[in-house]
Short mmCIF file of C-alpha atoms (C1' of nucleotides) in Angstrom, two decimals:
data_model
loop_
_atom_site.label_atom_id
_atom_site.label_comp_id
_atom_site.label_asym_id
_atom_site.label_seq_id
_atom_site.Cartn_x
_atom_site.Cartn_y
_atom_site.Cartn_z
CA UNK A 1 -2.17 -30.75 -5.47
CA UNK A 2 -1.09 -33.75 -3.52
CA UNK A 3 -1.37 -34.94 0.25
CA UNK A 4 1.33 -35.27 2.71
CA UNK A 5 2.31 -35.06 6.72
CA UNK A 6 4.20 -32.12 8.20
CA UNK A 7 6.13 -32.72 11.19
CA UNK A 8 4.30 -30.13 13.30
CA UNK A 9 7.31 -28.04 14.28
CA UNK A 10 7.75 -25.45 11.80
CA UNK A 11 4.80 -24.07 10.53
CA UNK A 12 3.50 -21.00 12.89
CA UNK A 13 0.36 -22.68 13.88
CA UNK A 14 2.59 -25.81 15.73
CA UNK A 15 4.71 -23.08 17.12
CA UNK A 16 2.39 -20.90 18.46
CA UNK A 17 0.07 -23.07 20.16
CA UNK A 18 0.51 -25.21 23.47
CA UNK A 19 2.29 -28.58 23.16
CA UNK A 20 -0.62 -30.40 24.54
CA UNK A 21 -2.74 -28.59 21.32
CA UNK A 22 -0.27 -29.81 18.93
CA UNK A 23 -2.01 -33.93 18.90
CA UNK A 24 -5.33 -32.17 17.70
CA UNK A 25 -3.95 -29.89 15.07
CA UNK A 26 -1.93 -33.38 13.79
CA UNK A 27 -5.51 -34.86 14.01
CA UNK A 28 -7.90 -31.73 11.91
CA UNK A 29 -4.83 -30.07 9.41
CA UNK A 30 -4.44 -31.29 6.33
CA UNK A 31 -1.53 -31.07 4.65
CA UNK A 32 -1.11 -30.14 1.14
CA UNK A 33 1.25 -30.00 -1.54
CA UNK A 34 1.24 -27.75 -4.32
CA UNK A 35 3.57 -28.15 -7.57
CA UNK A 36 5.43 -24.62 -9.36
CA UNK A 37 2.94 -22.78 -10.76
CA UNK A 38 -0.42 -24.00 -9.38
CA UNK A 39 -2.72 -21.52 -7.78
CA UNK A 40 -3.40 -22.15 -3.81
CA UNK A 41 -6.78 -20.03 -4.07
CA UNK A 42 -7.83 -16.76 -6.14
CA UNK A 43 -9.14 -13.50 -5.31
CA UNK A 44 -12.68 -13.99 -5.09
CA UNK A 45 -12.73 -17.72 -4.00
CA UNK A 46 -15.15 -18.20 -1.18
CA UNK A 47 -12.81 -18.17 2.08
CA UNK A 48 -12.20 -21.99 3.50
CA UNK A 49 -9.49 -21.94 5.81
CA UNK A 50 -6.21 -20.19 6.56
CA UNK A 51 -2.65 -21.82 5.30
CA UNK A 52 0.34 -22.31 7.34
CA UNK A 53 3.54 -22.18 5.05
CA UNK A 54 5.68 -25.00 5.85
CA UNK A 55 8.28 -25.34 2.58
CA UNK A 56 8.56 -23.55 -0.33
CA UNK A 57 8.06 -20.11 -1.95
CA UNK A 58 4.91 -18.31 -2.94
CA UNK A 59 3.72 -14.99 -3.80
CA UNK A 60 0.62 -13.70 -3.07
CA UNK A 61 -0.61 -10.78 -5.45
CA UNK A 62 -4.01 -8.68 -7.06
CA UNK A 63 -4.77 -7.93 -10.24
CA UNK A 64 -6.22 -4.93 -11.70
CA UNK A 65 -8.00 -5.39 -14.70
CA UNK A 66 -6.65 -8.07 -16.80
CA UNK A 67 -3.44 -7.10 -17.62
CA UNK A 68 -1.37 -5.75 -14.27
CA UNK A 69 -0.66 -7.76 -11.89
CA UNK A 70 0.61 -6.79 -8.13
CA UNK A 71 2.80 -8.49 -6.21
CA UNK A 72 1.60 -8.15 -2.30
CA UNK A 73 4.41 -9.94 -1.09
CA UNK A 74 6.56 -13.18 -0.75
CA UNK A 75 5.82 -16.35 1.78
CA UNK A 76 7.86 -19.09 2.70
CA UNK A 77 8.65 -21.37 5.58
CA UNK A 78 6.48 -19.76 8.78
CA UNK A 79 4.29 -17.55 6.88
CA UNK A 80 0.85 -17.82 6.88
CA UNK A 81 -1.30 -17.38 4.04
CA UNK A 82 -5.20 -16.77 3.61
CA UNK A 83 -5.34 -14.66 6.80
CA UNK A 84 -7.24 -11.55 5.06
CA UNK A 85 -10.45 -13.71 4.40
CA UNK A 86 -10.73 -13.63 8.41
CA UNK A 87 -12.84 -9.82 7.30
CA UNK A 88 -14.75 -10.96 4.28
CA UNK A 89 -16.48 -13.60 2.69
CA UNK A 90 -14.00 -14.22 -0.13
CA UNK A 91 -10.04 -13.92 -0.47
CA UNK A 92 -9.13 -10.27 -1.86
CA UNK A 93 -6.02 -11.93 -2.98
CA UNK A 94 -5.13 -14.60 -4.85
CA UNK A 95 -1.37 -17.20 -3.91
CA UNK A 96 0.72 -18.36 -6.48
CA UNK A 97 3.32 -21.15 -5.66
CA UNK A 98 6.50 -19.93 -6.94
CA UNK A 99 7.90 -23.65 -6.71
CA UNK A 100 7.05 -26.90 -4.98
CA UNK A 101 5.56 -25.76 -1.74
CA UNK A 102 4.13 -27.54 1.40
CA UNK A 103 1.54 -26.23 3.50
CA UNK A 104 -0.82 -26.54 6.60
CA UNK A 105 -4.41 -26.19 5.73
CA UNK A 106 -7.48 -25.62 8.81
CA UNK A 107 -10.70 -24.26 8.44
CA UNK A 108 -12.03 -21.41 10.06
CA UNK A 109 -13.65 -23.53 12.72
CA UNK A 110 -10.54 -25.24 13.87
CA UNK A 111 -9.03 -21.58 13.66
CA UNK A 112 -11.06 -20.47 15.67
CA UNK A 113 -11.43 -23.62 18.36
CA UNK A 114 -7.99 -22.89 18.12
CA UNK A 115 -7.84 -19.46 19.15
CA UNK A 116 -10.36 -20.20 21.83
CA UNK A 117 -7.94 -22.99 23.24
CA UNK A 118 -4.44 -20.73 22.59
CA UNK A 119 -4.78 -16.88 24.02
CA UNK A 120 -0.72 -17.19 23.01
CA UNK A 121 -1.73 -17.95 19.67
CA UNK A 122 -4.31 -15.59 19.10
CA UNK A 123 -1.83 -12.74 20.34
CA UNK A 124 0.71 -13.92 18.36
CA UNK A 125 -1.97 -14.11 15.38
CA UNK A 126 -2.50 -10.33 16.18
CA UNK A 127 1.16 -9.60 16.05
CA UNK A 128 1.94 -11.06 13.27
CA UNK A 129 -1.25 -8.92 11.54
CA UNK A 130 0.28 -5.62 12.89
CA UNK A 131 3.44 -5.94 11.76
CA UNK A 132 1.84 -7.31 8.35
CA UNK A 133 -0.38 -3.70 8.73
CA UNK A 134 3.14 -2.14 9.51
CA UNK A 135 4.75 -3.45 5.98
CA UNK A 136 2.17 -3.15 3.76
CA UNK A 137 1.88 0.80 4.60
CA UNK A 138 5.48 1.37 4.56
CA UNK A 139 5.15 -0.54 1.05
CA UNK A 140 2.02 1.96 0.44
CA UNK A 141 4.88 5.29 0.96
CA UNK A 142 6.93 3.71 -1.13
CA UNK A 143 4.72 3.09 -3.90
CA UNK A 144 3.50 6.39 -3.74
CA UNK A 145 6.31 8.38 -3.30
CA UNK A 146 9.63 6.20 -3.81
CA UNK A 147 10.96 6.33 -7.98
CA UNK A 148 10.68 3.10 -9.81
CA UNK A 149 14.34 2.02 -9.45
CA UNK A 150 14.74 2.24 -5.78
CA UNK A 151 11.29 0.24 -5.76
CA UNK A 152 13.06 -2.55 -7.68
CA UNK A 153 16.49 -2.26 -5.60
CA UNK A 154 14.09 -2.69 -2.99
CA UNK A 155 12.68 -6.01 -4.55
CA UNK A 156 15.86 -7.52 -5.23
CA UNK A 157 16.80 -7.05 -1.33
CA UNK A 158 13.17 -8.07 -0.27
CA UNK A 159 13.75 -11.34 -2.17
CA UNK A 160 17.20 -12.17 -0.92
CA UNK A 161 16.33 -11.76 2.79
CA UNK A 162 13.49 -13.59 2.60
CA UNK A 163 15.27 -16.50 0.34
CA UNK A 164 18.56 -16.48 1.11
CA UNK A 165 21.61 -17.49 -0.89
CA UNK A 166 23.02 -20.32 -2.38
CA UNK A 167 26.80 -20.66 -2.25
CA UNK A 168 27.40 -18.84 -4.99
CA UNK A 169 25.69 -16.16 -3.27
CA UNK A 170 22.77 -16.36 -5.93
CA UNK A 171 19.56 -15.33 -4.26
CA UNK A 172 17.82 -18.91 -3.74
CA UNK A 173 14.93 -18.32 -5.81
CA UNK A 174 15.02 -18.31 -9.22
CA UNK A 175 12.55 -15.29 -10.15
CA UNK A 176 11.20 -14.34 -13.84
CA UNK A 177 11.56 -10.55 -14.29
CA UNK A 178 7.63 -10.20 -14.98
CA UNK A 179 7.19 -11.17 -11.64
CA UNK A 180 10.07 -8.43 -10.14
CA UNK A 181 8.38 -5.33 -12.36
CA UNK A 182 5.01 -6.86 -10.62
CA UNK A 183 6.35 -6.71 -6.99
CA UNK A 184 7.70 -3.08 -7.42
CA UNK A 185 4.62 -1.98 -9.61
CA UNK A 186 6.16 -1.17 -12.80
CA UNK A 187 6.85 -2.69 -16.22
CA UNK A 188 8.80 -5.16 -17.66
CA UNK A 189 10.76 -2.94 -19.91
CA UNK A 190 11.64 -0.57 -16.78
CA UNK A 191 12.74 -3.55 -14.82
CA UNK A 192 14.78 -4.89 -18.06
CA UNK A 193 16.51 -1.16 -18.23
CA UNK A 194 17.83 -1.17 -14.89
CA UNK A 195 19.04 -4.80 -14.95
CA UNK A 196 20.87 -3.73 -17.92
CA UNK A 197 22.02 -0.81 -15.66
CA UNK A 198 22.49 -2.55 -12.60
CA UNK A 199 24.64 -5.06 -14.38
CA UNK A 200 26.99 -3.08 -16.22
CA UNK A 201 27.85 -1.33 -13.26
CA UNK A 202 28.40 -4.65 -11.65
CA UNK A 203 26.27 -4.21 -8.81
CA UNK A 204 24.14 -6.91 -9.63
CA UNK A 205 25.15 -10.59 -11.65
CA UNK A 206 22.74 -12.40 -13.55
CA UNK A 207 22.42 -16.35 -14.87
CA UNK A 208 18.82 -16.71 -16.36
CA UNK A 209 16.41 -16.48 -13.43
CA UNK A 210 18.96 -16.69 -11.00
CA UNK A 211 20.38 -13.17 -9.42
CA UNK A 212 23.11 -11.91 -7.00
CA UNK A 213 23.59 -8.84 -5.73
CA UNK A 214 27.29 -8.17 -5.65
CA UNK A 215 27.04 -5.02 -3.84
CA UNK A 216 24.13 -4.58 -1.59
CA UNK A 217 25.79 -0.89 -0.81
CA UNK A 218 25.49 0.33 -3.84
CA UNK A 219 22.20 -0.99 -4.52
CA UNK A 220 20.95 0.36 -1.15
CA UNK A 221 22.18 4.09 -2.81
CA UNK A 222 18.81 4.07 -4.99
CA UNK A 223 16.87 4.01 -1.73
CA UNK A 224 17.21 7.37 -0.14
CA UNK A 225 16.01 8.03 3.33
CA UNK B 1 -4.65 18.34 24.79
CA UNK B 2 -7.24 18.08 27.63
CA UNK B 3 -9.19 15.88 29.33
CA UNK B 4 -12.59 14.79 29.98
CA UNK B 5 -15.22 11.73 29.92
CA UNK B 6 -16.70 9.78 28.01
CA UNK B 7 -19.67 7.77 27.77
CA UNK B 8 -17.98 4.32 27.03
CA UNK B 9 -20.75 3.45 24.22
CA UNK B 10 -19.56 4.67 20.95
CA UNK B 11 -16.01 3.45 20.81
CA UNK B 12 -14.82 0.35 19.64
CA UNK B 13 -12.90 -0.71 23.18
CA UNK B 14 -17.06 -0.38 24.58
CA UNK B 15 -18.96 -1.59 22.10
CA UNK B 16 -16.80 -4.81 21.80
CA UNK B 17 -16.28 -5.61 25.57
CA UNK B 18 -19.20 -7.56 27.88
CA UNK B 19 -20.50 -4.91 29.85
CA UNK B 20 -19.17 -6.23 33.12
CA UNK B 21 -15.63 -4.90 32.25
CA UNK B 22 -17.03 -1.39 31.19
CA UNK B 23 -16.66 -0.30 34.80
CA UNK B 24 -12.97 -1.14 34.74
CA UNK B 25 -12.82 0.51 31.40
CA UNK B 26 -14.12 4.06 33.25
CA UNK B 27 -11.37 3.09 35.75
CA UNK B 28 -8.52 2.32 34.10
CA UNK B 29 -9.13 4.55 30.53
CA UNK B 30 -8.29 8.35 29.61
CA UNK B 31 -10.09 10.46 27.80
CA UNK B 32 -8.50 12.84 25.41
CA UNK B 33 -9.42 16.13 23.44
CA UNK B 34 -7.48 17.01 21.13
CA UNK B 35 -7.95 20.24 18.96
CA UNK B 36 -7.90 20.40 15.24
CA UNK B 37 -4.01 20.20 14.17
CA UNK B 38 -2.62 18.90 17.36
CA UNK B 39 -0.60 15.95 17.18
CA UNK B 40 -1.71 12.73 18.58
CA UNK B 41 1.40 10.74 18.11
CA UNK B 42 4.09 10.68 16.02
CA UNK B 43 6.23 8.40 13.80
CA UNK B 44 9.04 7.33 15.46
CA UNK B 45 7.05 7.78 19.23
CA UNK B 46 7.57 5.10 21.65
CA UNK B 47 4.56 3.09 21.77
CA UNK B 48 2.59 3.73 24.62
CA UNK B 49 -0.79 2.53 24.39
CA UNK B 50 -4.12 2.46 21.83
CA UNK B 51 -6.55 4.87 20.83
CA UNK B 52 -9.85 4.43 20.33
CA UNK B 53 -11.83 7.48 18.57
CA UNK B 54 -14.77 8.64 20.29
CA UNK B 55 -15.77 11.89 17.91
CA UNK B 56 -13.51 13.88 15.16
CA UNK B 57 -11.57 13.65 12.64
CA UNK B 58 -8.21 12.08 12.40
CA UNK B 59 -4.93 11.56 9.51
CA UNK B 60 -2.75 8.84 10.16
CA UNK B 61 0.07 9.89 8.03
CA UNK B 62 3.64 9.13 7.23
CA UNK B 63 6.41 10.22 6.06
CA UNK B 64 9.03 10.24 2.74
CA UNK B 65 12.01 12.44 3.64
CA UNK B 66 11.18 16.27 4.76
CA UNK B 67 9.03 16.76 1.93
CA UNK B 68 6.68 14.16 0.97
CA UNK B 69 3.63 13.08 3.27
CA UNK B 70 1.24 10.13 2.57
CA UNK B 71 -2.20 9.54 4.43
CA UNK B 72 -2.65 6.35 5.04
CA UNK B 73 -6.47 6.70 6.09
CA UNK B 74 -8.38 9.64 7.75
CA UNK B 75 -10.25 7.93 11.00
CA UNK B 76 -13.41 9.31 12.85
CA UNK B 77 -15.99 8.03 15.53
CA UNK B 78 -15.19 4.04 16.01
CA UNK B 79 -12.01 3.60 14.89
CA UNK B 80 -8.82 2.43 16.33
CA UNK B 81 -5.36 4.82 16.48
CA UNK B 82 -1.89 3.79 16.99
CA UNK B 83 -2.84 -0.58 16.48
CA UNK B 84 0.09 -0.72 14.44
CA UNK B 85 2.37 -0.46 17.38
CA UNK B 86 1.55 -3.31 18.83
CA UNK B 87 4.06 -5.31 16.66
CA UNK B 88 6.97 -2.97 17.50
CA UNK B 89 8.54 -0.37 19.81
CA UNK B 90 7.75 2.61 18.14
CA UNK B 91 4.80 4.20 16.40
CA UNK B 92 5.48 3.27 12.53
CA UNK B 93 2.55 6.56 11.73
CA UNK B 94 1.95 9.57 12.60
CA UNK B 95 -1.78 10.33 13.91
CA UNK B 96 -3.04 14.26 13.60
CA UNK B 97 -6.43 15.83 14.64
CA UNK B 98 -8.16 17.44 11.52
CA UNK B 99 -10.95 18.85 13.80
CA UNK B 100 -11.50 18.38 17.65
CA UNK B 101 -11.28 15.19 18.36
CA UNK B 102 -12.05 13.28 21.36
CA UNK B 103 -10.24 9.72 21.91
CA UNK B 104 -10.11 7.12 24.62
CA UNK B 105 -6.28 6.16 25.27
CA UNK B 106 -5.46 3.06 27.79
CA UNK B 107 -2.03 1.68 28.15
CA UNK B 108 -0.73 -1.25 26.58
CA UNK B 109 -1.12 -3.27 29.72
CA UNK B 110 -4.74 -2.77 30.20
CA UNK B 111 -5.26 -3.51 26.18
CA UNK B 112 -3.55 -6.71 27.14
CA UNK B 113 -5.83 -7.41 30.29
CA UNK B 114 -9.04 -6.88 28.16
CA UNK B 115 -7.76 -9.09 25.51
CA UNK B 116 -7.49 -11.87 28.34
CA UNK B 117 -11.23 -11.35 29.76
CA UNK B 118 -12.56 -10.52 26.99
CA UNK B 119 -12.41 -13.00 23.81
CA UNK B 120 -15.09 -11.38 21.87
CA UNK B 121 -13.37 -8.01 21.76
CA UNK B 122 -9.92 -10.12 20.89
CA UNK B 123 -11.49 -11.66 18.16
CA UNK B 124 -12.94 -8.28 16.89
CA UNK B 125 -10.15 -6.61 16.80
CA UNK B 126 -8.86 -9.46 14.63
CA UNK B 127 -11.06 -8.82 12.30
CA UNK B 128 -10.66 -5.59 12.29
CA UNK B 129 -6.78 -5.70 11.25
CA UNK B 130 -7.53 -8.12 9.09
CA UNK B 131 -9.77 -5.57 7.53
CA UNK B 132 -7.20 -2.93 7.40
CA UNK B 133 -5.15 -5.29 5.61
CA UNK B 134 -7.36 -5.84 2.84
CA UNK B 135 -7.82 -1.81 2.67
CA UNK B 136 -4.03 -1.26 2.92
CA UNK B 137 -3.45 -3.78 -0.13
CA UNK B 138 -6.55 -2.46 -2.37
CA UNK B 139 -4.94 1.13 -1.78
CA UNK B 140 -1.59 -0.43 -2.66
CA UNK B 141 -2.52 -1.87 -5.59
CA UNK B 142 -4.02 1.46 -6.62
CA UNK B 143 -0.99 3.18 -6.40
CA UNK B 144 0.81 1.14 -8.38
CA UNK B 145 -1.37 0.78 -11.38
CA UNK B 146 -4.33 3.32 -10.82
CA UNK B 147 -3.10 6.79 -12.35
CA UNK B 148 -3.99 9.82 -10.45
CA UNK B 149 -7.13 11.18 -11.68
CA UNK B 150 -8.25 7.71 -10.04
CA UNK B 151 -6.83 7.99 -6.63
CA UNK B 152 -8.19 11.90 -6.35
CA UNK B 153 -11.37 10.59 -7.32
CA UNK B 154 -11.28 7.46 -4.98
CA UNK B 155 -10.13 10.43 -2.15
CA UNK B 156 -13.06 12.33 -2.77
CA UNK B 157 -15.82 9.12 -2.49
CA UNK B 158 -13.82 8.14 0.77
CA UNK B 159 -13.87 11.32 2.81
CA UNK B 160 -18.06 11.33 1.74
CA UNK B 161 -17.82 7.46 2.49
CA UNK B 162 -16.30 8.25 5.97
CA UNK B 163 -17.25 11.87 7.08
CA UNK B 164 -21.50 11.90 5.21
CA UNK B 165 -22.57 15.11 4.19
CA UNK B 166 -24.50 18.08 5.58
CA UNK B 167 -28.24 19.71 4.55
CA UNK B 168 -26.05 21.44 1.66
CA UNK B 169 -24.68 17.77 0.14
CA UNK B 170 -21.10 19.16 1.07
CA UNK B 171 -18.69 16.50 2.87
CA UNK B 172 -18.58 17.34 6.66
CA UNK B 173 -15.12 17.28 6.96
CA UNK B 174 -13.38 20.63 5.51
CA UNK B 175 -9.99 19.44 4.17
CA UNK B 176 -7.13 21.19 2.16
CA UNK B 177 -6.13 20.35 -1.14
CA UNK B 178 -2.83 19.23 -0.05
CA UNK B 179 -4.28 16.76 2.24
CA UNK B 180 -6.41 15.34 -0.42
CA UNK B 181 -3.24 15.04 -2.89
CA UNK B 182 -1.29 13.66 0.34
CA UNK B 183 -3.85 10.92 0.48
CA UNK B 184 -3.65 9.85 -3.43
CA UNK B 185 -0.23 10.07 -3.51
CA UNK B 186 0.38 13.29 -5.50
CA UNK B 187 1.28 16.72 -5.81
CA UNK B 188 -1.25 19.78 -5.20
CA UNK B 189 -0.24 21.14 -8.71
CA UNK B 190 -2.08 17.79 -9.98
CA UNK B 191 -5.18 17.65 -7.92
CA UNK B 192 -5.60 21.90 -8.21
CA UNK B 193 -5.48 21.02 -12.43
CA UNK B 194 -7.63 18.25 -12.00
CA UNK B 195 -10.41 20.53 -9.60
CA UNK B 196 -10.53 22.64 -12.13
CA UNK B 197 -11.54 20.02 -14.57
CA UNK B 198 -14.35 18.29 -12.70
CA UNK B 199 -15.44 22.13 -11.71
CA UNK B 200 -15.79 23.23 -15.11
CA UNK B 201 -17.59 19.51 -15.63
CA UNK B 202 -19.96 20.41 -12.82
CA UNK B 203 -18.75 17.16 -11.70
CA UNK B 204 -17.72 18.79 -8.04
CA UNK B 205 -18.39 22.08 -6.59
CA UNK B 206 -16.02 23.75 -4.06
CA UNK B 207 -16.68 26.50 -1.41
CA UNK B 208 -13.15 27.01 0.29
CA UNK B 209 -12.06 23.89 1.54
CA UNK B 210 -15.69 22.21 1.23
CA UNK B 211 -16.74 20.26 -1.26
CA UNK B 212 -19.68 19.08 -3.07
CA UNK B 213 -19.99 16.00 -5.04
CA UNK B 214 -22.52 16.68 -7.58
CA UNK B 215 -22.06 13.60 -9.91
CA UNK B 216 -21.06 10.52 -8.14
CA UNK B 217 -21.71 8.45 -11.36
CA UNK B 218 -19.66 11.27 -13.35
CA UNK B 219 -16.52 11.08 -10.80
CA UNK B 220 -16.48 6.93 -10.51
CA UNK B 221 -16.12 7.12 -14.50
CA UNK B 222 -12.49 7.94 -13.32
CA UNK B 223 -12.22 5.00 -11.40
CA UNK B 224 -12.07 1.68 -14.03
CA UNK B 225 -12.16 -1.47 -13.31
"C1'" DT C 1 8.16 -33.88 -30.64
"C1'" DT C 2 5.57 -30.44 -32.50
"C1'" DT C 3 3.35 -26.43 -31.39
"C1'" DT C 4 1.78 -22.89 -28.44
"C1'" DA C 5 2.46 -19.83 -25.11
"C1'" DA C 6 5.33 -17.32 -21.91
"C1'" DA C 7 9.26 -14.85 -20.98
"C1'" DT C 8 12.97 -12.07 -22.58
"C1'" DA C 9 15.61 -8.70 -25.37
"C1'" DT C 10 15.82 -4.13 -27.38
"C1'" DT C 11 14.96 0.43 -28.84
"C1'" DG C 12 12.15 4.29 -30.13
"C1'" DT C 13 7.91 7.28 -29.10
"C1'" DT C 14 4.56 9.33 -26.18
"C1'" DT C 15 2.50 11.25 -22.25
"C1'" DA C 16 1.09 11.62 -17.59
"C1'" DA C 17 2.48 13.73 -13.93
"C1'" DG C 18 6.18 15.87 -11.36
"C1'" DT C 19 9.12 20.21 -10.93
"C1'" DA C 20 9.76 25.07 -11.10
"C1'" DA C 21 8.53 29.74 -10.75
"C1'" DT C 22 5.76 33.44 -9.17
"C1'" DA C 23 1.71 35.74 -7.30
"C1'" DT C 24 -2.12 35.95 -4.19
"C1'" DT C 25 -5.03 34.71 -0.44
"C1'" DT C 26 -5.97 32.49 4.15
"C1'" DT C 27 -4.92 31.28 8.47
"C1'" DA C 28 -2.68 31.26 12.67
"C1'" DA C 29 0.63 33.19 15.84
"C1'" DA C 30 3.01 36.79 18.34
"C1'" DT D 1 -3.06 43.71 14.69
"C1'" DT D 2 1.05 43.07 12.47
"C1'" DT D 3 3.63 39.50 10.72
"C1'" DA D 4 4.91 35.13 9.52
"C1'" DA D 5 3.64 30.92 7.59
"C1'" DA D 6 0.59 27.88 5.20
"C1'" DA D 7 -2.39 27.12 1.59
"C1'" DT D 8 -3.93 28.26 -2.94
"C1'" DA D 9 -3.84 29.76 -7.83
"C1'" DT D 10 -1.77 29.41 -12.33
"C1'" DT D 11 1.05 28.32 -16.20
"C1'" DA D 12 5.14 26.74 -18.54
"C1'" DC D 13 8.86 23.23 -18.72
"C1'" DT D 14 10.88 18.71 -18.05
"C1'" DT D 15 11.29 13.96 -17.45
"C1'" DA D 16 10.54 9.43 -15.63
"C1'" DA D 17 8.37 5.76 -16.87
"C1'" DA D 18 4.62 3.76 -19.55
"C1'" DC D 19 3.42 2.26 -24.20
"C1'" DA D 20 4.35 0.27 -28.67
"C1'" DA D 21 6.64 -2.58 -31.93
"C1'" DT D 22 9.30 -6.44 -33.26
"C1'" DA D 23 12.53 -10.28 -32.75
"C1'" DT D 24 14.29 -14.14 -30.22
"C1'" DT D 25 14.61 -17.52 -26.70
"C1'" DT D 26 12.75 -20.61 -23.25
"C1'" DA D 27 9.44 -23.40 -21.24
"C1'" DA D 28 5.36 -26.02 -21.02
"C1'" DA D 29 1.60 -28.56 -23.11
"C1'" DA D 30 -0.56 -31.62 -26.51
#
DNA sequence: TTTTAAATATTGTTTAAGTAATATTTTAAA
DNA sequence: TTTAAAATATTACTTAAACAATATTTAAAA
């Protein structure tokens, strides 16, 4: 983990406060850097501060037991990260960057001198928690009640709206398949099964850890409702 | 539904505000009743305002094509109903009464008012989403990689958790079976086969639609980790 | 540049848990 | 108070998806 500046305009803590705010956030965030692979903080570190996602990709997942892994969800530019610890005394989650990723640190005191200083922020703070509330229980239905393969088809369209694509129309991040069975809560082998599927059929393309979806219809046809 | 008052001390909207505003609160607020089965709001409903639970016993649920039904958490005395709208137009849940219940509503504009004079109950019901959240992603997390004998058993310590128990050690809250298997994500055919397992273990005891945990240590045996 | 560890590929076996089918009992309307 | 609709009881059948086993490739440390 490294140190740099963010310009102040992206990240949803510049953003959501007032202009005149924005000099002493420059003055008490820290900026940090974190390379592919390195852990931001794990579930059960004692909570610090809350993180402001300015570049880069990250998921943010749970573990039960040793072995399975869930994916929560994916962050990147305007996401904020570390927000659960707000209840507890420790993070119930732990953020992985997925690649090189620059973020806004604060600590819960400047959060909350913050939220004192910015009722817009605080209500925007709150918004952004509902609608987090709102995904995570539609992701709850679908876990419980949605088959395996529409729960990956779902993944694969999660991770292109949130990414993007590249000109090739490759979804922008390159993702290992572990990490796809772990955000729709199944196996490897499933996953590897319906890629197989998926490919043949031509609804999907595949270079290594690089994806595109060549026909989101048809991929949207293991998602009923 | 029907109306009536209520003493503005045991719900959340009270409790949290300074007790200058409580007189606007009497003002501006509506009580509810409710009786067991009636709908408070439904999936889909445009938003309209907040609920905050003054006695009962509530299901948020929601929905997976005609058939399926998951509860996302059963709610008495204290809680919050219908918080997830704030971050969109319509309800994303459905709320029904499981007993008489008795709620105080206020519209969104008055939530919004109270928010502004009162900072204490803002940042409260921060925390309080943010606890949701946690709750939300431990329960997802347990429906992807707990199996079901887990999640019944994790139902049964909840409603006890949530409702207490009367002089007989029975959980207050008389619920059907297909409730309980709406709530760990599975089918009454599985939760009836596993009742008759922790019966014939002595592990439970069930009277009708009350039940009796007789072994806590016996019934968290299904829950690893 | 070894060497170690992940990640991937592939297929066959097992089983947990859903589906189906039918009968009975409760509960709630009309 | 009849009647309709939920909820419950019970068992047999089926299958989706996990588990297991082994081989190969890729990536990351030492």
């Amino acid at each position: 983990m490294q140190l740099s500046t963010c310009d102040t305009k992206r990240c949803f803590l510049c953003t959501a406060s007032i202009p005149e705010w924005r000099d002493v956030i420059t003055a008490r965030k820290e900026t940090r850097i974190y390379k592919k692979g390195e852990l931001i903080f794990t579930e059960g570190d004692k909570v610090s501060g809350i993180y402001f996602v300015y570049e880069g990709a990250v998921k943010v997942h749970t573990h039960w037991g040793e072995e399975k892994e869930l994916i929560i969800r994916f962050s990147t530019t305007g996401d904020i990260l570390g927000h659960r610890g707000i209840a507890g005394e420790v993070y119930p989650v732990s953020a992985t960057a997925l690649e090189d990723t620059k973020v806004c640190f604060i600590t819960n005191e400047f959060l909350e001198a913050t939220m004192k200083t910015n009722p817009l922020f605080t209500q925007r703070l709150l918004q952004f928690y509902a609608s987090e509330l709102q995904k995570a229980e539609r992701r709850m239905r679908n876990l419980a009640h949605m088959e395996v393969k529409g729960r990956i088809a779902e993944t694969l369209l999660e991770l292109q709206q949130i990414f993007g694509i590249n000109k090739e129309k490759y979804i922008k991040l390159p993702i290992t398949r572990q990490d796809i069975s772990a955000h729709a809560g199944t196996t490897y082998e499933t996953v590897f099964k319906f890629f197989t599927e998926l490919t043949n059929a031509n609804i999907i393309t595949t270079s290594g850890k690089s994806i595109r979806i060549n026909s989101e219809k048809k991929l949207r046809a293991y998602i009923p409702v």
